């Protein structure tokens, strides 16, 4: 379980909110259920399952309350000749050979749901990453040579007929550590992640995201991979259409894992598992 404490300052008013993400994974690792508890009630519940065959992996997402499949499901086609993965028949990722072999083993052979989310953690494409993002942030970071480049196509939110193509470039230092990720649509850079490595093993990160010019988010974050149970970041958000600016700070607290009898948890069971968090300590 991960507790998320969010403080928002907007129009001179400050609000604070706490929510919990509960992740339940089976022993094989090919199924993951995510429950979001907010304001003392179950807010969202999504189940992910991974199936493979014929050089293709399929991640299916379904709403647990209605057991209906969601549009967030995606397909991944592996090409061993050029070490590439094509997602949803349109997005193309080129990987370094060693990382491709690891990803193929993890996703296709071992059928690991988390392997899929780890590959797509930047969430540039139209992927079902949001609910799993807190878990990725509190997992030991991997920033060695992984991706060479990517070409990603996303539909505009107001029209499926209009699409943007994102050309993603990954830059690494001589030691193999990731220095930056840049995604441009035409001449406009819409996503940029810059990383630095201060003393003590920390990872400092700055992220700029501009989706369709409707909302611009600038994020500052510092990770401590050796102790990822607590993650904090700050966002400066500009909503251009509403001419509004927001300052947001968030802290994630990761609780120790514990076994449960079933992946499908009722709301009463979920509420028993949740822990209120105040100033980093349990109440």
mmCIF file of N, CA and C in Angstrom, residues 30-31 47-61 69-78 85-89 107-108 111-113 116-117 128:
data_model
loop_
_atom_site.group_PDB
_atom_site.id
_atom_site.type_symbol
_atom_site.label_atom_id
_atom_site.label_comp_id
_atom_site.label_asym_id
_atom_site.label_seq_id
_atom_site.Cartn_x
_atom_site.Cartn_y
_atom_site.Cartn_z
ATOM 1 N N UNK A 30 1.608 -12.205 -13.285
ATOM 2 C CA UNK A 30 0.950 -11.843 -14.537
ATOM 3 C C UNK A 30 -0.397 -11.154 -14.316
ATOM 4 N N UNK A 31 -0.758 -10.914 -13.070
ATOM 5 C CA UNK A 31 -2.005 -10.219 -12.745
ATOM 6 C C UNK A 31 -1.749 -9.200 -11.639
ATOM 7 N N UNK A 47 -8.108 -3.942 -12.787
ATOM 8 C CA UNK A 47 -7.312 -5.159 -12.819
ATOM 9 C C UNK A 47 -6.568 -5.284 -14.138
ATOM 10 N N UNK A 48 -5.288 -5.692 -14.057
ATOM 11 C CA UNK A 48 -4.452 -5.865 -15.255
ATOM 12 C C UNK A 48 -3.996 -7.323 -15.332
ATOM 13 N N UNK A 49 -4.077 -7.895 -16.513
ATOM 14 C CA UNK A 49 -3.563 -9.244 -16.749
ATOM 15 C C UNK A 49 -2.734 -9.240 -18.020
ATOM 16 N N UNK A 50 -1.697 -10.086 -18.048
ATOM 17 C CA UNK A 50 -0.788 -10.148 -19.189
ATOM 18 C C UNK A 50 -0.809 -11.549 -19.779
ATOM 19 N N UNK A 51 -0.975 -11.627 -21.098
ATOM 20 C CA UNK A 51 -0.955 -12.891 -21.822
ATOM 21 C C UNK A 51 0.008 -12.772 -22.998
ATOM 22 N N UNK A 52 0.685 -13.874 -23.354
ATOM 23 C CA UNK A 52 1.659 -13.832 -24.429
ATOM 24 C C UNK A 52 1.467 -15.004 -25.389
ATOM 25 N N UNK A 53 1.983 -14.815 -26.607
ATOM 26 C CA UNK A 53 1.929 -15.862 -27.631
ATOM 27 C C UNK A 53 2.247 -15.279 -28.994
ATOM 28 N N UNK A 54 2.995 -16.026 -29.815
ATOM 29 C CA UNK A 54 3.301 -15.575 -31.168
ATOM 30 C C UNK A 54 4.080 -14.288 -31.235
ATOM 31 N N UNK A 55 5.053 -14.090 -30.329
ATOM 32 C CA UNK A 55 5.877 -12.884 -30.268
ATOM 33 C C UNK A 55 5.084 -11.635 -29.888
ATOM 34 N N UNK A 56 3.903 -11.825 -29.321
ATOM 35 C CA UNK A 56 3.055 -10.705 -28.927
ATOM 36 C C UNK A 56 2.623 -10.866 -27.479
ATOM 37 N N UNK A 57 2.660 -9.756 -26.742
ATOM 38 C CA UNK A 57 2.141 -9.717 -25.373
ATOM 39 C C UNK A 57 0.934 -8.780 -25.360
ATOM 40 N N UNK A 58 -0.101 -9.173 -24.647
ATOM 41 C CA UNK A 58 -1.319 -8.370 -24.555
ATOM 42 C C UNK A 58 -1.589 -8.056 -23.090
ATOM 43 N N UNK A 59 -1.618 -6.767 -22.757
ATOM 44 C CA UNK A 59 -1.972 -6.327 -21.405
ATOM 45 C C UNK A 59 -3.429 -5.895 -21.430
ATOM 46 N N UNK A 60 -4.236 -6.588 -20.678
ATOM 47 C CA UNK A 60 -5.665 -6.274 -20.637
ATOM 48 C C UNK A 60 -5.990 -5.568 -19.330
ATOM 49 N N UNK A 61 -6.795 -4.525 -19.442
ATOM 50 C CA UNK A 61 -7.247 -3.776 -18.272
ATOM 51 C C UNK A 61 -8.768 -3.885 -18.181
ATOM 52 N N UNK A 69 -13.987 -4.813 -19.864
ATOM 53 C CA UNK A 69 -12.667 -4.450 -20.370
ATOM 54 C C UNK A 69 -12.616 -2.966 -20.698
ATOM 55 N N UNK A 70 -11.473 -2.355 -20.396
ATOM 56 C CA UNK A 70 -11.279 -0.932 -20.625
ATOM 57 C C UNK A 70 -10.492 -0.693 -21.905
ATOM 58 N N UNK A 71 -10.605 0.509 -22.430
ATOM 59 C CA UNK A 71 -9.873 0.869 -23.636
ATOM 60 C C UNK A 71 -8.372 0.956 -23.390
ATOM 61 N N UNK A 72 -7.947 0.909 -22.108
ATOM 62 C CA UNK A 72 -6.529 1.011 -21.770
ATOM 63 C C UNK A 72 -5.733 -0.237 -22.141
ATOM 64 N N UNK A 73 -6.401 -1.317 -22.555
ATOM 65 C CA UNK A 73 -5.672 -2.520 -22.941
ATOM 66 C C UNK A 73 -4.724 -2.202 -24.097
ATOM 67 N N UNK A 74 -3.562 -2.907 -24.154
ATOM 68 C CA UNK A 74 -2.593 -2.643 -25.216
ATOM 69 C C UNK A 74 -1.893 -3.927 -25.641
ATOM 70 N N UNK A 75 -1.311 -3.892 -26.853
ATOM 71 C CA UNK A 75 -0.555 -5.017 -27.400
ATOM 72 C C UNK A 75 0.896 -4.608 -27.597
ATOM 73 N N UNK A 76 1.794 -5.589 -27.459
ATOM 74 C CA UNK A 76 3.226 -5.346 -27.628
ATOM 75 C C UNK A 76 3.780 -6.431 -28.547
ATOM 76 N N UNK A 77 4.324 -6.034 -29.702
ATOM 77 C CA UNK A 77 4.912 -6.961 -30.663
ATOM 78 C C UNK A 77 6.431 -6.856 -30.600
ATOM 79 N N UNK A 78 7.112 -7.989 -30.384
ATOM 80 C CA UNK A 78 8.561 -8.028 -30.219
ATOM 81 C C UNK A 78 9.235 -8.374 -31.543
ATOM 82 N N UNK A 85 10.223 -2.950 -30.012
ATOM 83 C CA UNK A 85 8.905 -3.336 -29.533
ATOM 84 C C UNK A 85 7.898 -2.337 -30.110
ATOM 85 N N UNK A 86 6.881 -2.865 -30.792
ATOM 86 C CA UNK A 86 5.826 -2.001 -31.324
ATOM 87 C C UNK A 86 4.593 -2.151 -30.434
ATOM 88 N N UNK A 87 4.054 -1.019 -30.011
ATOM 89 C CA UNK A 87 2.933 -1.010 -29.086
ATOM 90 C C UNK A 87 1.692 -0.488 -29.786
ATOM 91 N N UNK A 88 0.613 -1.239 -29.655
ATOM 92 C CA UNK A 88 -0.670 -0.883 -30.271
ATOM 93 C C UNK A 88 -0.546 -0.664 -31.776
ATOM 94 N N UNK A 89 0.362 -1.401 -32.391
ATOM 95 C CA UNK A 89 0.554 -1.402 -33.846
ATOM 96 C C UNK A 89 1.050 -0.071 -34.400
ATOM 97 N N UNK A 107 8.783 -9.659 -19.812
ATOM 98 C CA UNK A 107 7.398 -9.473 -20.247
ATOM 99 C C UNK A 107 6.866 -10.706 -20.970
ATOM 100 N N UNK A 108 7.600 -11.180 -21.989
ATOM 101 C CA UNK A 108 7.060 -12.249 -22.831
ATOM 102 C C UNK A 108 7.168 -13.626 -22.164
ATOM 103 N N UNK A 111 6.010 -13.206 -18.175
ATOM 104 C CA UNK A 111 4.672 -12.601 -18.131
ATOM 105 C C UNK A 111 4.501 -11.695 -16.914
ATOM 106 N N UNK A 112 5.443 -10.766 -16.761
ATOM 107 C CA UNK A 112 5.414 -9.838 -15.639
ATOM 108 C C UNK A 112 4.672 -8.558 -16.027
ATOM 109 N N UNK A 113 3.568 -8.296 -15.332
ATOM 110 C CA UNK A 113 2.823 -7.062 -15.569
ATOM 111 C C UNK A 113 3.691 -5.849 -15.273
ATOM 112 N N UNK A 116 5.914 -4.450 -18.032
ATOM 113 C CA UNK A 116 5.267 -3.561 -19.003
ATOM 114 C C UNK A 116 5.271 -2.129 -18.498
ATOM 115 N N UNK A 117 4.854 -1.942 -17.260
ATOM 116 C CA UNK A 117 4.780 -0.588 -16.716
ATOM 117 C C UNK A 117 6.170 0.042 -16.565
ATOM 118 N N UNK A 128 -1.995 2.980 -19.999
ATOM 119 C CA UNK A 128 -2.644 2.920 -18.675
ATOM 120 C C UNK A 128 -1.636 2.915 -17.534
#
